[in-house]
């Protein structure tokens, strides 16, 4: 007999989209949000979601490595800006 897997209730796509849009609006309106993040969020409005997911994954790999290297360099030189 197959074991039944418990399914976690997931909100309807419309609710998830409204929640995501509200969060994005909050970030866009927050005074401490960087201008480059605001520009990225605004430009993503009309882009295919699959393209956005792919770009985020590439950006994550590139930026994470750069930030880690810059942080390591700053620490090795005894200062952080």
PDB file of C-alpha atoms in Angstrom:
ATOM      1  CA  UNK A   1       0.000   0.000   0.000  1.00  0.00           C
ATOM      2  CA  UNK A   2       1.365   3.393  -0.962  1.00  0.00           C
ATOM      3  CA  UNK A   3       1.883   5.904   1.784  1.00  0.00           C
ATOM      4  CA  UNK A   4      -0.143   9.054   1.384  1.00  0.00           C
ATOM      5  CA  UNK A   5       1.965  12.173   1.133  1.00  0.00           C
ATOM      6  CA  UNK A   6       0.695  15.186   2.980  1.00  0.00           C
ATOM      7  CA  UNK A   7       0.256  18.142   0.681  1.00  0.00           C
ATOM      8  CA  UNK A   8       0.835  21.590   2.004  1.00  0.00           C
ATOM      9  CA  UNK A   9      -1.878  23.991   0.984  1.00  0.00           C
ATOM     10  CA  UNK A  10      -0.512  26.536  -1.434  1.00  0.00           C
ATOM     11  CA  UNK A  11      -2.287  29.819  -2.077  1.00  0.00           C
ATOM     12  CA  UNK A  12      -3.810  30.383  -5.471  1.00  0.00           C
ATOM     13  CA  UNK A  13      -1.465  31.892  -8.091  1.00  0.00           C
ATOM     14  CA  UNK A  14      -3.401  35.148  -8.053  1.00  0.00           C
ATOM     15  CA  UNK A  15      -2.844  35.502  -4.304  1.00  0.00           C
ATOM     16  CA  UNK A  16       0.871  34.686  -4.611  1.00  0.00           C
ATOM     17  CA  UNK A  17       1.212  37.210  -7.443  1.00  0.00           C
ATOM     18  CA  UNK A  18      -0.565  39.918  -5.450  1.00  0.00           C
ATOM     19  CA  UNK A  19       1.673  39.204  -2.447  1.00  0.00           C
ATOM     20  CA  UNK A  20       4.825  39.330  -4.589  1.00  0.00           C
ATOM     21  CA  UNK A  21       3.708  42.586  -6.212  1.00  0.00           C
ATOM     22  CA  UNK A  22       2.983  44.126  -2.807  1.00  0.00           C
ATOM     23  CA  UNK A  23       6.441  43.157  -1.579  1.00  0.00           C
ATOM     24  CA  UNK A  24       8.070  44.584  -4.707  1.00  0.00           C
ATOM     25  CA  UNK A  25       6.110  47.818  -4.280  1.00  0.00           C
ATOM     26  CA  UNK A  26       7.298  48.042  -0.674  1.00  0.00           C
ATOM     27  CA  UNK A  27      10.937  47.613  -1.738  1.00  0.00           C
ATOM     28  CA  UNK A  28      10.522  50.175  -4.537  1.00  0.00           C
ATOM     29  CA  UNK A  29       9.086  52.695  -2.082  1.00  0.00           C
ATOM     30  CA  UNK A  30      11.629  52.089   0.665  1.00  0.00           C
ATOM     31  CA  UNK A  31      14.103  54.983   0.903  1.00  0.00           C
ATOM     32  CA  UNK A  32      17.075  52.721   1.689  1.00  0.00           C
ATOM     33  CA  UNK A  33      16.664  50.503  -1.370  1.00  0.00           C
ATOM     34  CA  UNK A  34      19.560  50.935  -3.778  1.00  0.00           C
ATOM     35  CA  UNK A  35      18.913  52.569  -7.116  1.00  0.00           C
ATOM     36  CA  UNK A  36      20.244  49.554  -9.041  1.00  0.00           C
ATOM     37  CA  UNK A  37      17.811  47.191  -7.267  1.00  0.00           C
ATOM     38  CA  UNK A  38      14.914  49.564  -7.951  1.00  0.00           C
ATOM     39  CA  UNK A  39      15.935  49.765 -11.621  1.00  0.00           C
ATOM     40  CA  UNK A  40      16.145  45.958 -11.851  1.00  0.00           C
ATOM     41  CA  UNK A  41      12.714  45.507 -10.280  1.00  0.00           C
ATOM     42  CA  UNK A  42      11.156  48.105 -12.564  1.00  0.00           C
ATOM     43  CA  UNK A  43      12.746  46.669 -15.700  1.00  0.00           C
ATOM     44  CA  UNK A  44      11.612  43.140 -14.761  1.00  0.00           C
ATOM     45  CA  UNK A  45       7.934  44.111 -14.939  1.00  0.00           C
ATOM     46  CA  UNK A  46       7.618  43.332 -18.644  1.00  0.00           C
ATOM     47  CA  UNK A  47      10.097  40.460 -18.926  1.00  0.00           C
ATOM     48  CA  UNK A  48       9.162  36.805 -19.337  1.00  0.00           C
ATOM     49  CA  UNK A  49       9.257  35.124 -15.878  1.00  0.00           C
ATOM     50  CA  UNK A  50      11.451  32.272 -17.148  1.00  0.00           C
ATOM     51  CA  UNK A  51      13.988  34.781 -18.479  1.00  0.00           C
ATOM     52  CA  UNK A  52      13.968  36.534 -15.103  1.00  0.00           C
ATOM     53  CA  UNK A  53      14.571  33.259 -13.257  1.00  0.00           C
ATOM     54  CA  UNK A  54      17.483  32.411 -15.564  1.00  0.00           C
ATOM     55  CA  UNK A  55      18.984  35.883 -15.205  1.00  0.00           C
ATOM     56  CA  UNK A  56      18.655  35.783 -11.416  1.00  0.00           C
ATOM     57  CA  UNK A  57      20.513  32.478 -11.302  1.00  0.00           C
ATOM     58  CA  UNK A  58      23.345  33.808 -13.478  1.00  0.00           C
ATOM     59  CA  UNK A  59      23.504  37.048 -11.501  1.00  0.00           C
ATOM     60  CA  UNK A  60      23.598  35.112  -8.228  1.00  0.00           C
ATOM     61  CA  UNK A  61      26.615  33.124  -9.377  1.00  0.00           C
ATOM     62  CA  UNK A  62      28.465  36.143 -10.754  1.00  0.00           C
ATOM     63  CA  UNK A  63      27.721  38.645  -8.014  1.00  0.00           C
ATOM     64  CA  UNK A  64      28.197  36.213  -5.129  1.00  0.00           C
ATOM     65  CA  UNK A  65      31.696  35.342  -6.321  1.00  0.00           C
ATOM     66  CA  UNK A  66      32.574  39.005  -6.878  1.00  0.00           C
ATOM     67  CA  UNK A  67      31.266  40.145  -3.496  1.00  0.00           C
ATOM     68  CA  UNK A  68      33.009  37.298  -1.680  1.00  0.00           C
ATOM     69  CA  UNK A  69      36.310  38.075  -3.427  1.00  0.00           C
ATOM     70  CA  UNK A  70      36.012  41.807  -2.713  1.00  0.00           C
ATOM     71  CA  UNK A  71      35.211  41.092   0.936  1.00  0.00           C
ATOM     72  CA  UNK A  72      38.155  38.716   1.258  1.00  0.00           C
ATOM     73  CA  UNK A  73      40.446  41.267  -0.375  1.00  0.00           C
ATOM     74  CA  UNK A  74      39.285  44.026   1.955  1.00  0.00           C
ATOM     75  CA  UNK A  75      39.768  41.786   4.994  1.00  0.00           C
ATOM     76  CA  UNK A  76      43.248  40.755   3.863  1.00  0.00           C
ATOM     77  CA  UNK A  77      44.177  44.431   3.516  1.00  0.00           C
ATOM     78  CA  UNK A  78      42.794  45.177   6.961  1.00  0.00           C
ATOM     79  CA  UNK A  79      39.919  47.455   5.988  1.00  0.00           C
ATOM     80  CA  UNK A  80      36.286  47.352   4.950  1.00  0.00           C
ATOM     81  CA  UNK A  81      34.531  50.209   3.143  1.00  0.00           C
TER      82      UNK A  81
END
